Short mmCIF file of C-alpha atoms and ligand atoms in Angstrom, two decimals:
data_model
loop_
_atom_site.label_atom_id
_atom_site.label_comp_id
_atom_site.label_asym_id
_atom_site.label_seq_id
_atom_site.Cartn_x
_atom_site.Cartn_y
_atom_site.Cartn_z
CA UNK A 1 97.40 47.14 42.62
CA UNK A 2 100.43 48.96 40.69
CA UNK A 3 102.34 50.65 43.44
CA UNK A 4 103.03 53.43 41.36
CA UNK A 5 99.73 55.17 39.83
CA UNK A 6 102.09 55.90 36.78
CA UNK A 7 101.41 52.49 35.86
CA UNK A 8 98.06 52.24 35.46
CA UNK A 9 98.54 54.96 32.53
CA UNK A 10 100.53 51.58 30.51
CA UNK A 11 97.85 49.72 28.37
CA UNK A 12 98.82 46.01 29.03
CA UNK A 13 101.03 44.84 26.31
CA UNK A 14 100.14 44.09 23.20
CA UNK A 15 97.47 46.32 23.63
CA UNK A 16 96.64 49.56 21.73
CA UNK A 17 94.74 52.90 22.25
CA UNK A 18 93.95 53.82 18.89
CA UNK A 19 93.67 58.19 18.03
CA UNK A 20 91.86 60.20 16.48
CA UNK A 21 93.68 60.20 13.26
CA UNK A 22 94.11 56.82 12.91
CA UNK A 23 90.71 55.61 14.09
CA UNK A 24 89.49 58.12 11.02
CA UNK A 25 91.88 56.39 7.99
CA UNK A 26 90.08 53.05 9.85
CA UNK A 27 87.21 54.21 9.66
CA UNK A 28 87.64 54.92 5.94
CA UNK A 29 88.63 51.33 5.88
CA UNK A 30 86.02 50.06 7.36
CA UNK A 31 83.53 51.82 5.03
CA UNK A 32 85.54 50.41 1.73
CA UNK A 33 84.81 46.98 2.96
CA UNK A 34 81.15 47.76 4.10
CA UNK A 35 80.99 48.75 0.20
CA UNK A 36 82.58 45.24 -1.00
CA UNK A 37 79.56 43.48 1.16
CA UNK A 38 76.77 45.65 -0.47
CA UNK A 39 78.27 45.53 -4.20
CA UNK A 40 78.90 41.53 -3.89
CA UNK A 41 76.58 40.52 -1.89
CA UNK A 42 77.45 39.64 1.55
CA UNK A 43 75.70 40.26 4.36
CA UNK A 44 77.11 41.21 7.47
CA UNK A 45 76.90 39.29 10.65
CA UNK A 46 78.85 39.49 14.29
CA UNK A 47 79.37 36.53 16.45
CA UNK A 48 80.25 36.40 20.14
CA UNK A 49 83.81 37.79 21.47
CA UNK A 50 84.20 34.84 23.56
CA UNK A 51 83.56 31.08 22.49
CA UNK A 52 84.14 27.98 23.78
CA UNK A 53 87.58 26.49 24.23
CA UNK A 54 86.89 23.30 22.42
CA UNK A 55 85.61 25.54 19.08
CA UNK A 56 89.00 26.48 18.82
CA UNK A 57 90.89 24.05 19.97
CA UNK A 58 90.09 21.72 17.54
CA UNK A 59 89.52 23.45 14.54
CA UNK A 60 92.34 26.18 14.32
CA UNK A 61 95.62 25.66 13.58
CA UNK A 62 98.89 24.47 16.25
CA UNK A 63 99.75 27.73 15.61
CA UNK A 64 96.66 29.84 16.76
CA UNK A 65 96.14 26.94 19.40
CA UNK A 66 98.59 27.88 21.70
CA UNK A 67 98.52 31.33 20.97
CA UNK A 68 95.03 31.86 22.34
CA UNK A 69 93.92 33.70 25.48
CA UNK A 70 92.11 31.21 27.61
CA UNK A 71 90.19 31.11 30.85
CA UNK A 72 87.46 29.58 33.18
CA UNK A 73 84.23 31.95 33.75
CA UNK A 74 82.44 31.87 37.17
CA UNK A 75 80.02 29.70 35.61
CA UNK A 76 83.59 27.32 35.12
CA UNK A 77 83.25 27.22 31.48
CA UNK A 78 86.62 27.02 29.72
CA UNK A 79 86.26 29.35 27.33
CA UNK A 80 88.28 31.77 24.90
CA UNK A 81 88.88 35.17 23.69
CA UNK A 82 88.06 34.23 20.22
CA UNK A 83 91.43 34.10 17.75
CA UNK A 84 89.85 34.45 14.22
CA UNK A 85 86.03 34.10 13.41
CA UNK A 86 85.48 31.37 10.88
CA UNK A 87 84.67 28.15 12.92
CA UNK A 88 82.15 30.69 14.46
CA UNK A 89 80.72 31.69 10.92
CA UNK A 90 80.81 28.34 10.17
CA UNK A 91 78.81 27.33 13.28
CA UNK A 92 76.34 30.06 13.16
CA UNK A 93 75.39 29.28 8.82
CA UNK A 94 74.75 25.56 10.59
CA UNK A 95 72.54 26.99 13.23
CA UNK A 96 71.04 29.86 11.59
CA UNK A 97 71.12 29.42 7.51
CA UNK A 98 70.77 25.93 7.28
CA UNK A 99 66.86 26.36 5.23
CA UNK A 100 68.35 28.93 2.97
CA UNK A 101 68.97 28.18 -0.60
CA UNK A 102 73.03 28.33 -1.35
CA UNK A 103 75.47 30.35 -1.50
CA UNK A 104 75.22 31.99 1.46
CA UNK A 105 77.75 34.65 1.72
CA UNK A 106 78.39 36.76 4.71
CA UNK A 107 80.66 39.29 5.70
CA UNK A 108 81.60 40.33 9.48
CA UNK A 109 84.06 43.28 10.83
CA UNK A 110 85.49 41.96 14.39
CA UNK A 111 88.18 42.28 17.03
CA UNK A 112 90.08 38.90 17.60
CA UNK A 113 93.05 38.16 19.98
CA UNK A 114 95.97 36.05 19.53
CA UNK A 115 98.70 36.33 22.57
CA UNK A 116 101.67 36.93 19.72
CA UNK A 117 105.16 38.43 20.18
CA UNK A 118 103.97 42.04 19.62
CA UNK A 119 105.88 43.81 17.23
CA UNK A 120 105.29 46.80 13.98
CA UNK A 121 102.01 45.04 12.59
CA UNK A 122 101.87 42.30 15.06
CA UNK A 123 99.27 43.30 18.16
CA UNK A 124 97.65 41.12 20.69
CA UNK A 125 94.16 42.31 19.90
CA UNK A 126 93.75 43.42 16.25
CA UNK A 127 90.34 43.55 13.93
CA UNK A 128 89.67 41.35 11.24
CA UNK A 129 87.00 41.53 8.59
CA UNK A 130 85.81 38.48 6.48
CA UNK A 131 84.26 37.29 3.53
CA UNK A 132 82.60 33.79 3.61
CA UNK A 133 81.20 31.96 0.72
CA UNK A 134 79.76 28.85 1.66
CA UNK A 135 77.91 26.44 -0.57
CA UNK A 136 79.90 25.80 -3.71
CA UNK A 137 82.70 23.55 -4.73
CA UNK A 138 83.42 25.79 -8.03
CA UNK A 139 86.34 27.64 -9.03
CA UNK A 140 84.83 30.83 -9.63
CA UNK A 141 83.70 31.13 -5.90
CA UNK A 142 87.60 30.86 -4.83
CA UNK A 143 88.31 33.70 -7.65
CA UNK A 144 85.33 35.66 -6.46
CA UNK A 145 87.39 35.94 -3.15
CA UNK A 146 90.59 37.03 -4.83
CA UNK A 147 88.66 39.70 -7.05
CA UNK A 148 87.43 40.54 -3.36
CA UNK A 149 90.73 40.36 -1.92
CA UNK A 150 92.49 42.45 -5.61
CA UNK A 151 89.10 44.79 -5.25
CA UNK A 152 89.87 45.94 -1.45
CA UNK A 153 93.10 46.68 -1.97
CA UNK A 154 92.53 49.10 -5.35
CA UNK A 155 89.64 51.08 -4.03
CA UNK A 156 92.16 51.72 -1.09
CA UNK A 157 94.65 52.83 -3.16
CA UNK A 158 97.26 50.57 -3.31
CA UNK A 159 98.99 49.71 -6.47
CA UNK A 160 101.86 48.06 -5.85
CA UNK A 161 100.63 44.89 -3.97
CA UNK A 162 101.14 41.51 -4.50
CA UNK A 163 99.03 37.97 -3.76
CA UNK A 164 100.81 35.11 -3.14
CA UNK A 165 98.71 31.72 -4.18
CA UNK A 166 99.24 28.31 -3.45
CA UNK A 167 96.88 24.76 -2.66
CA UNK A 168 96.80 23.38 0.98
CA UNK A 169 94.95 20.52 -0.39
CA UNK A 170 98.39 19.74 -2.53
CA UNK A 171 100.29 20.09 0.30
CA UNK A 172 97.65 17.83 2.05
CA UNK A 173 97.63 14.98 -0.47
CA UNK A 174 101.39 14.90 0.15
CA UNK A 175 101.30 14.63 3.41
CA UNK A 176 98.59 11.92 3.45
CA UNK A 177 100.51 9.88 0.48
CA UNK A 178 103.32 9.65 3.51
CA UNK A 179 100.80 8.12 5.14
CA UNK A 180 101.05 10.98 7.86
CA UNK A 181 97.11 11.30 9.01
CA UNK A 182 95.14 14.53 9.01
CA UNK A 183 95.30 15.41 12.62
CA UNK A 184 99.25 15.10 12.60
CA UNK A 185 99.79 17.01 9.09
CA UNK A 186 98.80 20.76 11.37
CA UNK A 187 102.27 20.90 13.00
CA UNK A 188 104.22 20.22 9.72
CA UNK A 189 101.78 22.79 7.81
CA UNK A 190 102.67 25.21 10.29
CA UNK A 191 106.53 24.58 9.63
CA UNK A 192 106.14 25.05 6.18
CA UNK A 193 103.69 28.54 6.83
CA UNK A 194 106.83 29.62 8.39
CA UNK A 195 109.02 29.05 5.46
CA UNK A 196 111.32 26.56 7.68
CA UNK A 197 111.93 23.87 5.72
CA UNK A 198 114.52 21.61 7.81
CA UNK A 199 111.59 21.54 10.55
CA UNK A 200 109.28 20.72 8.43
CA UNK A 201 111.60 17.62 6.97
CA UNK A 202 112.41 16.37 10.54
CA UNK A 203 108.63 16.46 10.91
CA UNK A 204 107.97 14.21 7.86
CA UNK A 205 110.51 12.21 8.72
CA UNK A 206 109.84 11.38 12.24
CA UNK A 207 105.98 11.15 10.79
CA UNK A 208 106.39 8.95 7.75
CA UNK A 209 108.77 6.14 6.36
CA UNK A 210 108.43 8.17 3.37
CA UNK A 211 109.58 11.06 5.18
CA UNK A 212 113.33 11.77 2.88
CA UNK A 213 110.71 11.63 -0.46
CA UNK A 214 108.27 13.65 1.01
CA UNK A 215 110.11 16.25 2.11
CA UNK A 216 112.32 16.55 -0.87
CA UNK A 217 109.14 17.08 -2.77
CA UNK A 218 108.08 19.45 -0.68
CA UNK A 219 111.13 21.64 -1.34
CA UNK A 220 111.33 21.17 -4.75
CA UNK A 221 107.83 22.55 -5.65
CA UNK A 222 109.09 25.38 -3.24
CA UNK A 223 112.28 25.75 -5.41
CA UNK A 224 109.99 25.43 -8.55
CA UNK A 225 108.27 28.12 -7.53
CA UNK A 226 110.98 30.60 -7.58
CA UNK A 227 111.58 30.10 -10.99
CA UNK A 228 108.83 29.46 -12.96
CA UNK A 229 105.50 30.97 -12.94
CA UNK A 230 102.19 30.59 -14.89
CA UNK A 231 101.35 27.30 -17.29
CA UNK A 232 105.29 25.98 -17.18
CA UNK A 233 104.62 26.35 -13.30
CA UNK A 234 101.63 24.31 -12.97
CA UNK A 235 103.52 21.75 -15.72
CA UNK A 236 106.79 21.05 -14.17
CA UNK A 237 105.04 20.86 -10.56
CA UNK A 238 102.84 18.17 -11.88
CA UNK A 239 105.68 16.09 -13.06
CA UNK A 240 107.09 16.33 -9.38
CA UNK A 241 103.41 14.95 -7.94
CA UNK A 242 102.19 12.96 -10.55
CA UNK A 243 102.23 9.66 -8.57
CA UNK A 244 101.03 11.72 -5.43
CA UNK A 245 96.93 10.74 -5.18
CA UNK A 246 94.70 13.70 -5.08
CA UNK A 247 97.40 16.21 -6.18
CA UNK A 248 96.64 16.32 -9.88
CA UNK A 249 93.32 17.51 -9.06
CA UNK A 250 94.19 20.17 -6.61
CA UNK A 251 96.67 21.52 -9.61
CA UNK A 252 93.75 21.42 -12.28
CA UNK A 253 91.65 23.19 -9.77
CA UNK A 254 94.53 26.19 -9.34
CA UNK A 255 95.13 26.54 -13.16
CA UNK A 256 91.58 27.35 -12.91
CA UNK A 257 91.30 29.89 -10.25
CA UNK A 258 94.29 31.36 -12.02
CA UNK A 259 92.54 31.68 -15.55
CA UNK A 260 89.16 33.10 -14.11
CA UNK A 261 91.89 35.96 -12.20
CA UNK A 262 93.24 36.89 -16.33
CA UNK A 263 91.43 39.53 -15.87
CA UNK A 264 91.33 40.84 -13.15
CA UNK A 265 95.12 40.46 -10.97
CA UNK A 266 97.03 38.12 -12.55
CA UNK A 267 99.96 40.23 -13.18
CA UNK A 268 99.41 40.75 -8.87
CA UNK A 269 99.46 36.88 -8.36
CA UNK A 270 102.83 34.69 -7.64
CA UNK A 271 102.05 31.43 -7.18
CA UNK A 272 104.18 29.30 -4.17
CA UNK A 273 103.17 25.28 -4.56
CA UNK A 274 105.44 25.11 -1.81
CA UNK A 275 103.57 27.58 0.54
CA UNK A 276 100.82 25.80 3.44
CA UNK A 277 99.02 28.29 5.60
CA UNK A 278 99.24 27.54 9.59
CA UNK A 279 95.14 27.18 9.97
CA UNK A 280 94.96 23.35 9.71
CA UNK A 281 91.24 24.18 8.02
CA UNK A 282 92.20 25.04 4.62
CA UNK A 283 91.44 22.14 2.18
CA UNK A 284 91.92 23.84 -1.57
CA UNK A 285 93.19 26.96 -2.56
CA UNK A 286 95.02 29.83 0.02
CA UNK A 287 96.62 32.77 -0.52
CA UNK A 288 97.63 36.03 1.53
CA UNK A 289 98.18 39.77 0.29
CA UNK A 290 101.76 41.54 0.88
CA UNK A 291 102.32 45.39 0.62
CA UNK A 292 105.99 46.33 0.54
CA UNK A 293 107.17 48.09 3.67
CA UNK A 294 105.27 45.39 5.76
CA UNK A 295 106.67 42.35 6.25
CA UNK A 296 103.54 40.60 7.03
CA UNK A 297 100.74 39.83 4.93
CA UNK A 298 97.92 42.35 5.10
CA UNK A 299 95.11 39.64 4.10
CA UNK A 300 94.99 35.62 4.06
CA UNK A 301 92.12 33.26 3.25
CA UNK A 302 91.38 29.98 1.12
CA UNK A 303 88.90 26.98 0.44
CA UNK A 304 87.80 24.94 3.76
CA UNK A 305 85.77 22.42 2.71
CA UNK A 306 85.53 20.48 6.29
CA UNK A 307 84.45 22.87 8.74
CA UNK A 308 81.10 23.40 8.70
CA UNK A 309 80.59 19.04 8.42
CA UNK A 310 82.40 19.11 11.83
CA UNK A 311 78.86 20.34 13.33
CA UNK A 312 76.73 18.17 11.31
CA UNK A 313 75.78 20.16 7.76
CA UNK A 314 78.85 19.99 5.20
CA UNK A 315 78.87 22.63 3.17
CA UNK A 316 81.92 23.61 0.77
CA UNK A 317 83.32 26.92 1.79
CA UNK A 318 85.71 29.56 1.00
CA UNK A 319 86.44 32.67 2.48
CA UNK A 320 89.13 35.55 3.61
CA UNK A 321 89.99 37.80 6.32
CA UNK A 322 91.78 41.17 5.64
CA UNK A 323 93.42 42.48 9.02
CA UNK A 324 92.38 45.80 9.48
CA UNK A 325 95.43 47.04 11.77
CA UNK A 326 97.74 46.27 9.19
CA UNK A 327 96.10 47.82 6.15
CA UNK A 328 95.81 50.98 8.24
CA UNK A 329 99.49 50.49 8.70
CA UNK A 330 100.40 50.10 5.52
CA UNK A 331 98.22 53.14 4.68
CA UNK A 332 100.15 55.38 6.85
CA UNK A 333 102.20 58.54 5.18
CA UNK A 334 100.48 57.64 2.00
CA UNK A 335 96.86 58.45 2.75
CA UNK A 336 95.03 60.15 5.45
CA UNK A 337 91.33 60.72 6.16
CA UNK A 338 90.28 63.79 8.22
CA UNK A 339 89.29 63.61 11.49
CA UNK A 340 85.82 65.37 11.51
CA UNK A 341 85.80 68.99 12.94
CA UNK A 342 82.17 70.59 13.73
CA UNK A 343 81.50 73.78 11.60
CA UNK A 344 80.06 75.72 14.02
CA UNK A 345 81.14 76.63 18.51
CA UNK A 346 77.76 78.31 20.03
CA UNK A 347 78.88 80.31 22.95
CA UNK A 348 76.78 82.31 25.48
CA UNK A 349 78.38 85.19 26.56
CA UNK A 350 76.43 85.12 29.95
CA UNK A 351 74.63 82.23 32.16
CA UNK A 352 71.02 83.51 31.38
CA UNK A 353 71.86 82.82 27.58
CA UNK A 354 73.32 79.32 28.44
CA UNK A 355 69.26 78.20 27.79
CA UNK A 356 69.44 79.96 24.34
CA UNK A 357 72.60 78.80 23.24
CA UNK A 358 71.26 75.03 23.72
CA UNK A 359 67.84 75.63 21.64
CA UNK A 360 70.21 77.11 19.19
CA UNK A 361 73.15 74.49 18.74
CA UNK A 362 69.99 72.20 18.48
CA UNK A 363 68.86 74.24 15.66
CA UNK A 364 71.85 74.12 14.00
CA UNK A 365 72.21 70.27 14.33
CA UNK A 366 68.63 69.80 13.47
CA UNK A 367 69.71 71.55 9.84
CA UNK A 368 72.41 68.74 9.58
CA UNK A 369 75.38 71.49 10.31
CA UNK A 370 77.58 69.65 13.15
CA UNK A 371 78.07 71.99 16.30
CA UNK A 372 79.50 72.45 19.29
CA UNK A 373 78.01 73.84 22.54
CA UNK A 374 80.76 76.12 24.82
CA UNK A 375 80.06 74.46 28.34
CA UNK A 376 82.96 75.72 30.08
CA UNK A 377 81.29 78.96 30.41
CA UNK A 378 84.21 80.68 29.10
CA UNK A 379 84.66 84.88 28.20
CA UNK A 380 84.68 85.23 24.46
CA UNK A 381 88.11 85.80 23.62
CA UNK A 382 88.80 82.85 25.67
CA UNK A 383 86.01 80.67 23.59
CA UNK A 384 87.40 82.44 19.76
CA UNK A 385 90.81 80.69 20.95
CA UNK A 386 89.17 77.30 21.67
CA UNK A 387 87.59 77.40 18.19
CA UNK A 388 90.64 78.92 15.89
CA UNK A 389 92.66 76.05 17.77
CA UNK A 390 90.20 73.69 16.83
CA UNK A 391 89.78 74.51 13.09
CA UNK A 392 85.81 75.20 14.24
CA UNK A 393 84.72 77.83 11.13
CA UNK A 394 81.72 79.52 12.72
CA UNK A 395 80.96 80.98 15.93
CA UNK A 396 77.43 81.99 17.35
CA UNK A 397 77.77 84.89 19.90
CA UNK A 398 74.38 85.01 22.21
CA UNK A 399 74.41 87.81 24.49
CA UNK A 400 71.89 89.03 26.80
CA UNK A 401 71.06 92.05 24.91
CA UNK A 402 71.00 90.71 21.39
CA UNK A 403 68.75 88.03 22.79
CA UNK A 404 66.44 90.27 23.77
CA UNK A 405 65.96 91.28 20.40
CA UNK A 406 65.94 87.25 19.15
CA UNK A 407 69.35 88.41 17.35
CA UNK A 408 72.76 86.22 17.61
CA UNK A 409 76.08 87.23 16.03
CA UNK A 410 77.84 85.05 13.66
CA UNK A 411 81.61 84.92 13.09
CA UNK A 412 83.01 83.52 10.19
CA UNK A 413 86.54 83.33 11.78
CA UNK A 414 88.29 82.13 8.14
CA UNK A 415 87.41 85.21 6.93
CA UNK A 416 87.34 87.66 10.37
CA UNK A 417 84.06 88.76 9.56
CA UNK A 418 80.91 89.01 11.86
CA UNK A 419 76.96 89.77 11.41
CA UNK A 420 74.26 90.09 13.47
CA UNK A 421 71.32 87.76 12.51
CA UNK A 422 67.50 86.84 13.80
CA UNK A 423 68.10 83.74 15.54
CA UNK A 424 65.35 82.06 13.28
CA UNK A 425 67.88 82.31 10.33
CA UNK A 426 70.54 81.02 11.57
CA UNK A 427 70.54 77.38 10.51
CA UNK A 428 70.39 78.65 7.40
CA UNK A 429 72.79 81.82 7.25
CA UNK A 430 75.28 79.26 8.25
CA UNK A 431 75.13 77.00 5.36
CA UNK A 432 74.57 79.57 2.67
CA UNK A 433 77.84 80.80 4.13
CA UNK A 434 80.23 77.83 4.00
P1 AMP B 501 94.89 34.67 9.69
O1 AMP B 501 93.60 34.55 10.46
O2 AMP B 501 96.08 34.21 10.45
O3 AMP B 501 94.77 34.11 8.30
O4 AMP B 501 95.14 36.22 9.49
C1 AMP B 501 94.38 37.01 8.62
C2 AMP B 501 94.88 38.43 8.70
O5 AMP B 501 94.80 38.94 10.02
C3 AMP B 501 96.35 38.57 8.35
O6 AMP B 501 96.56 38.64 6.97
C4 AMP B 501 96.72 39.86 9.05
O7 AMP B 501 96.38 40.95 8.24
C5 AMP B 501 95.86 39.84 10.27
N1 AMP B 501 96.64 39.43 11.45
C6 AMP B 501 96.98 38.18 11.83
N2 AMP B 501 97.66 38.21 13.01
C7 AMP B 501 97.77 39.50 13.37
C8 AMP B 501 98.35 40.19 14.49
N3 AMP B 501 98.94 39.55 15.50
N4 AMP B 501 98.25 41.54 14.53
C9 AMP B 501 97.64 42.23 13.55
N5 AMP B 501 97.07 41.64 12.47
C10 AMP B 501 97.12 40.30 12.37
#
């Protein structure tokens, strides 16, 4: 127990209450990405907060690994607060969707948890949505998730965004020409996600005897990168690989993602060859969404061809997960979305009208009008103050002696103007009124 009963009004760290005002702009949020599912397709699913350690613990990334809130159940289960949601997806289309004809897409809106360093944009329990497109090895289904991705961000309003795109599968075939195996390339992935290169070479070099080549690859497709862009890009990177097995491929298949996005975002998309992403998953193409004034990305995904085989039904897949904290974030100041007031405070003026006042704000909801029912039992002045405070437009007045007559008062308190009314009108005085 906290000694001091102060502390138990601390949320635990990393932890956030979220307000009125900002639950509404994620709200808003939430319903632009409840659109996306509808208008391409997806159909929403939720999987289970907590999951079994070993789900996790082999199939995310070093980084999320040891990141992840874990503990034993009183059944002594090791088990986790789930860190992201796609080995989950990916389990549940093998359990549930494995008759159905492909592509299956889904979509899901969920809290995850990931014991980070909290910071502006960096929270220990933060909601992620998802789009996941499993079933085809194609091109267009990794552009369909960038037009996704490009989609979100423009019906939200942003304009000045940017995607950064790159291939794991590049960075992969690298790796693997080192002859560094797949279950030791995570750690030097998750160097390179970080942008620190030196790691990442005293990785490959402690990993491979190829390790000084490797590397200096590595870094020169990151160098590349800042320089050139579009066709030249993809040519001069290819020079750099072209004895690297697997990685000519991985470039043909970006130069195609990239042409199907003309349209769309390309002026929005800077590609990185040097760029990995920490989630040791991704097999093809990954990218992540920057707004400026956050310094993290706001949205990540790619291809992950392997996951779904790891439970015995391979499936190509591809998929992102906007973070719903950090849009919101980056939404702040610039947009807002109003925190619903009701239109209309029923108050009785005395206990025998309490009865009264309850069929009525009934009524009034019944009609679709949002009100509010006075149950402190206040005097009237006392009740006008609680609804001018509020913003609330309307207020019904039942007294004892109107009621008598089946009349109620209405106050239109924008315009300081009352009537007296037969109750059996009032649903409809008040919306001819707003
Ligand atoms: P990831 O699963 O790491 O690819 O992350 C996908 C998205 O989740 C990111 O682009 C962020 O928007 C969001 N995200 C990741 N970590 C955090 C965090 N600690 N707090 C808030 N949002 C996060």
């Amino acid at each position: 127990m906290p000694k001091d009963p102060k502390d138990l009004l601390n949320t635990v760290r990393g932890m956030r209450d979220i307000l009125p005002d900002e639950m509404a702009l994620r709200n808003k949020v939430l319903g632009v990405i409840r659109d996306l599912f509808g208008l391409y397709g997806y159909r929403e699913i939720l999987t289970p907060t907590i999951e079994p350690y070993e789900l996790y613990e082999a199939k995310s990334g070093e980084e999320i690994r040891h990141r992840m809130y874990t503990f034993t159940d009183m059944g002594g289960r090791k088990v986790v607060l789930r860190p992201e949601a796609t080995p989950s997806i990916s389990r549940l289309v093998v359990r549930k969707f494995r008759s159905e004809s492909l592509p299956i897409r889904l979509g899901y809106i969920l809290s995850v948890f990931r014991y980070d360093e909290p910071q502006r944009g960096r929270y220990r329990e933060f909601m992620q949505a998802g789009f996941e497109l499993f079933g085809s090895k194609n091109m267009e289904a990794d552009a369909e998730i960038l037009q996704i991705s490009n989609d979100l961000m423009r019906r939200l309003g942003f304009r000045d965004y940017s995607f950064k795109v790159g291939n794991q599968g590049l960075m992969k075939s690298l790796l693997s020409f080192g002859g560094i195996r797949e279950a030791a390339q995570g750690i030097v992935l998750h160097r390179i996600d970080k942008g620190q290169y030196d790691e990442a070479e005293a990785e490959i070099c402690t990993l491979s005897s190829k390790g000084a080549l490797i590397a200096g690859k590595v870094r020169k497709l990151a160098l590349l990168s800042k320089e050139a862009q579009g066709e030249d890009l993809l040519e001069r990177g290819a020079e750099i690989v072209k004895d690297v097995p697997g990685a000519k491929a991985e470039l043909s298949n970006l130069s195609e993602v990239l042409d199907l996005c003309r349209g769309i975002a390309v002026d929005k998309l800077k590609v990185d060859l040097g760029f990995a992403r920490g989630l040791e998953y991704y097999t093809g193409t990954i990218f992540e969404v920057y707004v400026p004034g956050v310094p993290v990305a706001v949205n990540g995904g790619g291809r992950y061809d392997g996951l779904t085989g790891l439970f015995g039904y391979p499936l190509p897949a591809v998929g992102c997960a906007p973070g719903v904290d950090r849009i919101v974030l980056a939404m702040q100041g610039k947009s807002s979305a109003e925190v619903r007031v009701p239109l209309c405070m029923v108050v009785a003026t005395s206990p025998e009208c309490i009865g009264l006042a309850f069929k009525a704000a009934d009524a009034i909801r019944s009609s679709g009008t949002s009100a509010l029912l006075d149950v402190n039992r206040r005097n009237l002045n006392s009740a006008l103050g609680y609804a001018s405070e509020r913003g609330i437009r309307f207020v019904v007045i039942i007294g004892t002696r109107e009621a008598k007559e089946n009349l109620v008062t209405l106050r239109d308190m924008a315009r300081n103007v009352q009537k007296q009314i037969p109750m059996k009108e009032l649903p409809n005085s008040i919306s001819q009124s707003k």
